[in-house]
mmCIF file of C-alpha atoms in Angstrom:
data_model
loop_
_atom_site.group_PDB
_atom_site.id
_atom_site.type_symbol
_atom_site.label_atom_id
_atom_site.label_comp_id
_atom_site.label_asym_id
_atom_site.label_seq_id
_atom_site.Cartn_x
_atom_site.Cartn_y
_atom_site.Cartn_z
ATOM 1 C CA UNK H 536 38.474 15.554 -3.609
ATOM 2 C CA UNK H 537 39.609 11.997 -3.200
ATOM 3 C CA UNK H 538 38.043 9.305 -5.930
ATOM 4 C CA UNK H 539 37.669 6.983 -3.518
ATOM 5 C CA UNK H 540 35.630 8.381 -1.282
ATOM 6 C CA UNK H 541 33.061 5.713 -1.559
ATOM 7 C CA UNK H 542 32.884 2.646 -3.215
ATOM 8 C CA UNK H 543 30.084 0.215 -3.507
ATOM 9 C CA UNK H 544 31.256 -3.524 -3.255
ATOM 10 C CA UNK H 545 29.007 -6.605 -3.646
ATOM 11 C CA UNK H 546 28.472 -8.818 -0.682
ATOM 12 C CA UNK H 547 31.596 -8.986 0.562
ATOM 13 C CA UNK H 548 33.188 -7.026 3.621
ATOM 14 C CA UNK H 549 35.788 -4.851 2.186
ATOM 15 C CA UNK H 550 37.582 -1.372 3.375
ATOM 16 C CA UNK H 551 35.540 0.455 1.365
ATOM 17 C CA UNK H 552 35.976 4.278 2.869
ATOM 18 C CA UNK H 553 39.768 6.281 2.299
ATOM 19 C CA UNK H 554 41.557 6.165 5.300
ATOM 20 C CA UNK H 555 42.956 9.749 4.836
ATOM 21 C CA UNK H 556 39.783 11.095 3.688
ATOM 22 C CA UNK H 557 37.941 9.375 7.192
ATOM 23 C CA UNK H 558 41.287 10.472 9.402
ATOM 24 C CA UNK H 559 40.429 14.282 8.320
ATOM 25 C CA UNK H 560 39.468 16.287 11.256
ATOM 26 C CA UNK H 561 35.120 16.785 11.339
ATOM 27 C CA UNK H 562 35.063 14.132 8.976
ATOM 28 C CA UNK H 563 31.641 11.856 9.580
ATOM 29 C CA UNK H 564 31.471 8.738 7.605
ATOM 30 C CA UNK H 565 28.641 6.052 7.807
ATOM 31 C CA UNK H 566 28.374 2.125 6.551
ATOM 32 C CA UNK H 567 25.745 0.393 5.428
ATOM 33 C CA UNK H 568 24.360 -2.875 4.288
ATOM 34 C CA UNK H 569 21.227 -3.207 1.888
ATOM 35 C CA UNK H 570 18.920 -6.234 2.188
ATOM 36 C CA UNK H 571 18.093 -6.288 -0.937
ATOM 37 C CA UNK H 572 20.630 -5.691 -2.839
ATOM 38 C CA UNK H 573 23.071 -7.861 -0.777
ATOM 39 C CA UNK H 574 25.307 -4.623 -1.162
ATOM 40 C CA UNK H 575 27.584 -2.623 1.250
ATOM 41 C CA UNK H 576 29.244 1.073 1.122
ATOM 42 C CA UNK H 577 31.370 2.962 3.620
ATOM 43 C CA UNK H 578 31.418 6.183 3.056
ATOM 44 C CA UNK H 579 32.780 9.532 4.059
ATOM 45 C CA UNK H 580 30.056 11.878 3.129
ATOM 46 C CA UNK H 581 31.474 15.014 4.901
ATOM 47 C CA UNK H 582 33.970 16.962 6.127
ATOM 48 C CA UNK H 583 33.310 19.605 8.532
ATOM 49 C CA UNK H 584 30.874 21.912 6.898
ATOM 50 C CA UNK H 585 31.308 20.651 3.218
ATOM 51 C CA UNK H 586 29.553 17.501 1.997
ATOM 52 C CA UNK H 587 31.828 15.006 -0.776
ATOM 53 C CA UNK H 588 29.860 15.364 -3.987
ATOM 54 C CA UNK H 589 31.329 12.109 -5.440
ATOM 55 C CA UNK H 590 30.010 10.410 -1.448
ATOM 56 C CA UNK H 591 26.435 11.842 -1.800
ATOM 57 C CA UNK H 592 26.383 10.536 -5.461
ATOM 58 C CA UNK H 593 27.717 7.301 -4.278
ATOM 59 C CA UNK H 594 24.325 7.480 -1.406
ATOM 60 C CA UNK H 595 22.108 7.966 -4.107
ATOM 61 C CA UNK H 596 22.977 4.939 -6.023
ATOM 62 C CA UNK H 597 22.904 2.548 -2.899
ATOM 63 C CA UNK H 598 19.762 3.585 -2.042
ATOM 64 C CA UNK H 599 18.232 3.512 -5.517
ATOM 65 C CA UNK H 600 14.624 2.229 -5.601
ATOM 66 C CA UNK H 601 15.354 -1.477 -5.459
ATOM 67 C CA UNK H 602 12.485 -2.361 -7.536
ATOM 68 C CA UNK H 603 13.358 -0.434 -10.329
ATOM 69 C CA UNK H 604 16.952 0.653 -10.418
ATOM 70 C CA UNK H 605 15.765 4.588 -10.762
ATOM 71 C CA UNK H 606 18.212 7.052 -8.590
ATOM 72 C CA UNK H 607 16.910 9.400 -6.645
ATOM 73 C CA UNK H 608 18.512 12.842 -4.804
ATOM 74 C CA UNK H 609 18.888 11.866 -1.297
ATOM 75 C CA UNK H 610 18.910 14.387 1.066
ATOM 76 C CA UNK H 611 22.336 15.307 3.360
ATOM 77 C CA UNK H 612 20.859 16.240 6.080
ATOM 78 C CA UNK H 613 19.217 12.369 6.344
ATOM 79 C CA UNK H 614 23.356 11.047 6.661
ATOM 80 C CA UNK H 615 23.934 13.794 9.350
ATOM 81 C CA UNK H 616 21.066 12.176 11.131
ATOM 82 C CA UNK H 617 22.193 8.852 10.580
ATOM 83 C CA UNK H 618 25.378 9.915 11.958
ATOM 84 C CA UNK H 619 24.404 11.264 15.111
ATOM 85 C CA UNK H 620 21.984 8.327 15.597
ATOM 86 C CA UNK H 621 24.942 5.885 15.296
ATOM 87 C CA UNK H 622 27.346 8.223 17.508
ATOM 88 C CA UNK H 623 24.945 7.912 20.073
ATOM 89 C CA UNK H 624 23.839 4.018 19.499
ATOM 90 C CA UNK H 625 27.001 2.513 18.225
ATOM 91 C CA UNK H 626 25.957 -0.677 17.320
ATOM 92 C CA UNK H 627 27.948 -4.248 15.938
ATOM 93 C CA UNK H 628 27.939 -3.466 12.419
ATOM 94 C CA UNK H 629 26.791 -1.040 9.618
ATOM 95 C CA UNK H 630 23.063 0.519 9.161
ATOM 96 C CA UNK H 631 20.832 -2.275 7.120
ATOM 97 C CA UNK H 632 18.897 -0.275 4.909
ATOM 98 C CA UNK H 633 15.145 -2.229 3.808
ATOM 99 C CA UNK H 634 14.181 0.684 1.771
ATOM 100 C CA UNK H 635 15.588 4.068 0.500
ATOM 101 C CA UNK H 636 14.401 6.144 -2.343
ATOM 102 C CA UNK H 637 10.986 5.136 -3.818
ATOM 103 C CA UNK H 638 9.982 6.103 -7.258
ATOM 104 C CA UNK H 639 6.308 7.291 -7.707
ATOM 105 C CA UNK H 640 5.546 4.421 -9.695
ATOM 106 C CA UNK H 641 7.021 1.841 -6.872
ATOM 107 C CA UNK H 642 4.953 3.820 -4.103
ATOM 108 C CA UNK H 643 1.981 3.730 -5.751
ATOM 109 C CA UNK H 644 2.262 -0.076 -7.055
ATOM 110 C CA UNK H 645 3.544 -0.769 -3.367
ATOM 111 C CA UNK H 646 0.765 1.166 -1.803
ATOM 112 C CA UNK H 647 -2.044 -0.828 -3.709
ATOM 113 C CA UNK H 648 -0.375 -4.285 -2.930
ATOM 114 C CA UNK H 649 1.315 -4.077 0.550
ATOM 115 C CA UNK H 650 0.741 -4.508 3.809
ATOM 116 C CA UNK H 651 -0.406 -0.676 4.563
ATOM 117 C CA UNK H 652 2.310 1.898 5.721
ATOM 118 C CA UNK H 653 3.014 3.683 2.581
ATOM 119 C CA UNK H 654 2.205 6.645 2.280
ATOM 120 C CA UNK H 655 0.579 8.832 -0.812
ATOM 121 C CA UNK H 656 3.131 11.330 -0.600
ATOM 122 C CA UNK H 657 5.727 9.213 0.705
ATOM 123 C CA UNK H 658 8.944 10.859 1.762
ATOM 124 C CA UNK H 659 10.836 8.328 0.362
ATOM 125 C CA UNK H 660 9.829 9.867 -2.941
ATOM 126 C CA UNK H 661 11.379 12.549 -2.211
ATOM 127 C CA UNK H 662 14.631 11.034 -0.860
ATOM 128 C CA UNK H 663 13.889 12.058 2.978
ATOM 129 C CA UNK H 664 13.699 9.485 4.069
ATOM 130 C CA UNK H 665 15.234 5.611 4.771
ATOM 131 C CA UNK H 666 13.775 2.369 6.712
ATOM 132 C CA UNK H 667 16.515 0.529 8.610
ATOM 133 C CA UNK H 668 17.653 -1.132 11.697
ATOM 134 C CA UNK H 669 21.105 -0.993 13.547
ATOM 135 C CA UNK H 670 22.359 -4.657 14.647
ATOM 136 C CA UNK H 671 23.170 -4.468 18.402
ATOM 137 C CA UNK H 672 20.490 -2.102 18.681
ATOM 138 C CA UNK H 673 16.879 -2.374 19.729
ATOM 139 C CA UNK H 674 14.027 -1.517 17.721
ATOM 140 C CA UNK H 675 13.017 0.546 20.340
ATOM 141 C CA UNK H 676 15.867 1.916 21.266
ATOM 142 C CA UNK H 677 16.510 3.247 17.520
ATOM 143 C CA UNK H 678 13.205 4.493 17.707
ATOM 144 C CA UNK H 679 13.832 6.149 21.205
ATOM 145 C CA UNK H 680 16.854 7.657 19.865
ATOM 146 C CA UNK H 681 15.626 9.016 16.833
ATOM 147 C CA UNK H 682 12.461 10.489 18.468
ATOM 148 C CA UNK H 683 14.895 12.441 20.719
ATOM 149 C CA UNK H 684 17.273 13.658 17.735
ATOM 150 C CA UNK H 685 13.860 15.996 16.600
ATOM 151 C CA UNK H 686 15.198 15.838 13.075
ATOM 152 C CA UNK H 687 12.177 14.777 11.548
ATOM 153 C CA UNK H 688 9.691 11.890 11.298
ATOM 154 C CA UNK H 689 10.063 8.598 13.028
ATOM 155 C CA UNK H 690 7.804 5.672 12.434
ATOM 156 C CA UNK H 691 8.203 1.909 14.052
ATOM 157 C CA UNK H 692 7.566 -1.077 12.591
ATOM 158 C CA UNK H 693 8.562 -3.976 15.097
ATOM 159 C CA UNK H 694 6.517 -6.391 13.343
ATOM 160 C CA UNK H 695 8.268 -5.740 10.013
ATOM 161 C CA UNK H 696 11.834 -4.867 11.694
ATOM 162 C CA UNK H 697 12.459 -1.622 10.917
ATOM 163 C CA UNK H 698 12.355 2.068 11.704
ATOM 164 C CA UNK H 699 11.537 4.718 9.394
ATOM 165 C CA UNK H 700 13.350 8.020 9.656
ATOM 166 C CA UNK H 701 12.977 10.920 7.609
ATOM 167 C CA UNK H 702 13.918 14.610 7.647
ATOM 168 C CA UNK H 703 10.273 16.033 7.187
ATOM 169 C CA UNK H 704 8.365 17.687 10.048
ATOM 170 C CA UNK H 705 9.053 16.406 13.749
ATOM 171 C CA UNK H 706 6.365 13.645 13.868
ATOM 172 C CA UNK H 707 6.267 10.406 15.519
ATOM 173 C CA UNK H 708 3.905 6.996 14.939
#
């Protein structure tokens, strides 16, 4: 399709999505910032029907496990949940993503040293699922919003900043 359909960029704020590829009708594109990495992407991930290979492959590097660098598969129906979360939020600026993919070995190591809240069988593992927050946007809201989308799990974390959303079964904590 178009080779620049996504491109990561360091720190910076750059145009980082195709115009013509975003101006195409049914075409749902999403930006993010990663607190970790100090890394951005916009992205076109779809149009109509048909998801951008090189866009998904370009999601699965940003949200790498940031601990180890491993890619995972992220799943498409997590950015058309994003999407509709953020056409019905807005928001001043891109998604900030605290954690994507999680390898086995990060969930496990995480899950014997944090704070609680990871699971065994973590989602993330399985690339379902993404912690974030949307600046502009409550907490609460975001978690309101989400919880009403019935696309899968949604857990809040006001103490830590985040929400977790995930395309599993509809569950809420």
């Amino acid at each position: 399709m178009a080779k620049m359909a996504a491109v990561i960029a360091g720190a910076s704020a750059l145009p980082l999505a195709t115009p013509a590829l975003a101006a195409k009708p049914g075409a749902r594109s999403l930006t993010f910032e990663h607190t970790h990495t100090g890394k951005s992407l916009r992205v076109t991930y779809a149009i109509g029907n048909q998801y951008v290979p090189e866009a998904l492959t370009s999601l699965n590097s940003f949200l790498r496990d940031h601990y180890t660098g491993a890619v995972g598969r992220m799943d498409p129906k997590l950015f058309d949940l994003l999407h509709r979360l953020k056409l019905t939020l807005g928001g001043n600026g891109p998604f900030q993503i605290i954690s994507g993919y999680r390898c086995p070995t990060t969930n496990t190591r995480l899950r014997k040293t944090g704070g609680g809240g990871v699971a065994k069988n973590s989602l993330h593992m399985a690339g379902k699922a993404v912690d974030l927050r949307l600046p502009g946007v409550s907490l609460a809201d975001l978690r309101d919003a989400a919880i009403t989308c019935r696309s899968g799990g949604v857990g809040f974390y006001p103490r830590e900043g985040f929400v977790h959303v995930d395309t599993g079964s509809v569950r809420h904590w």
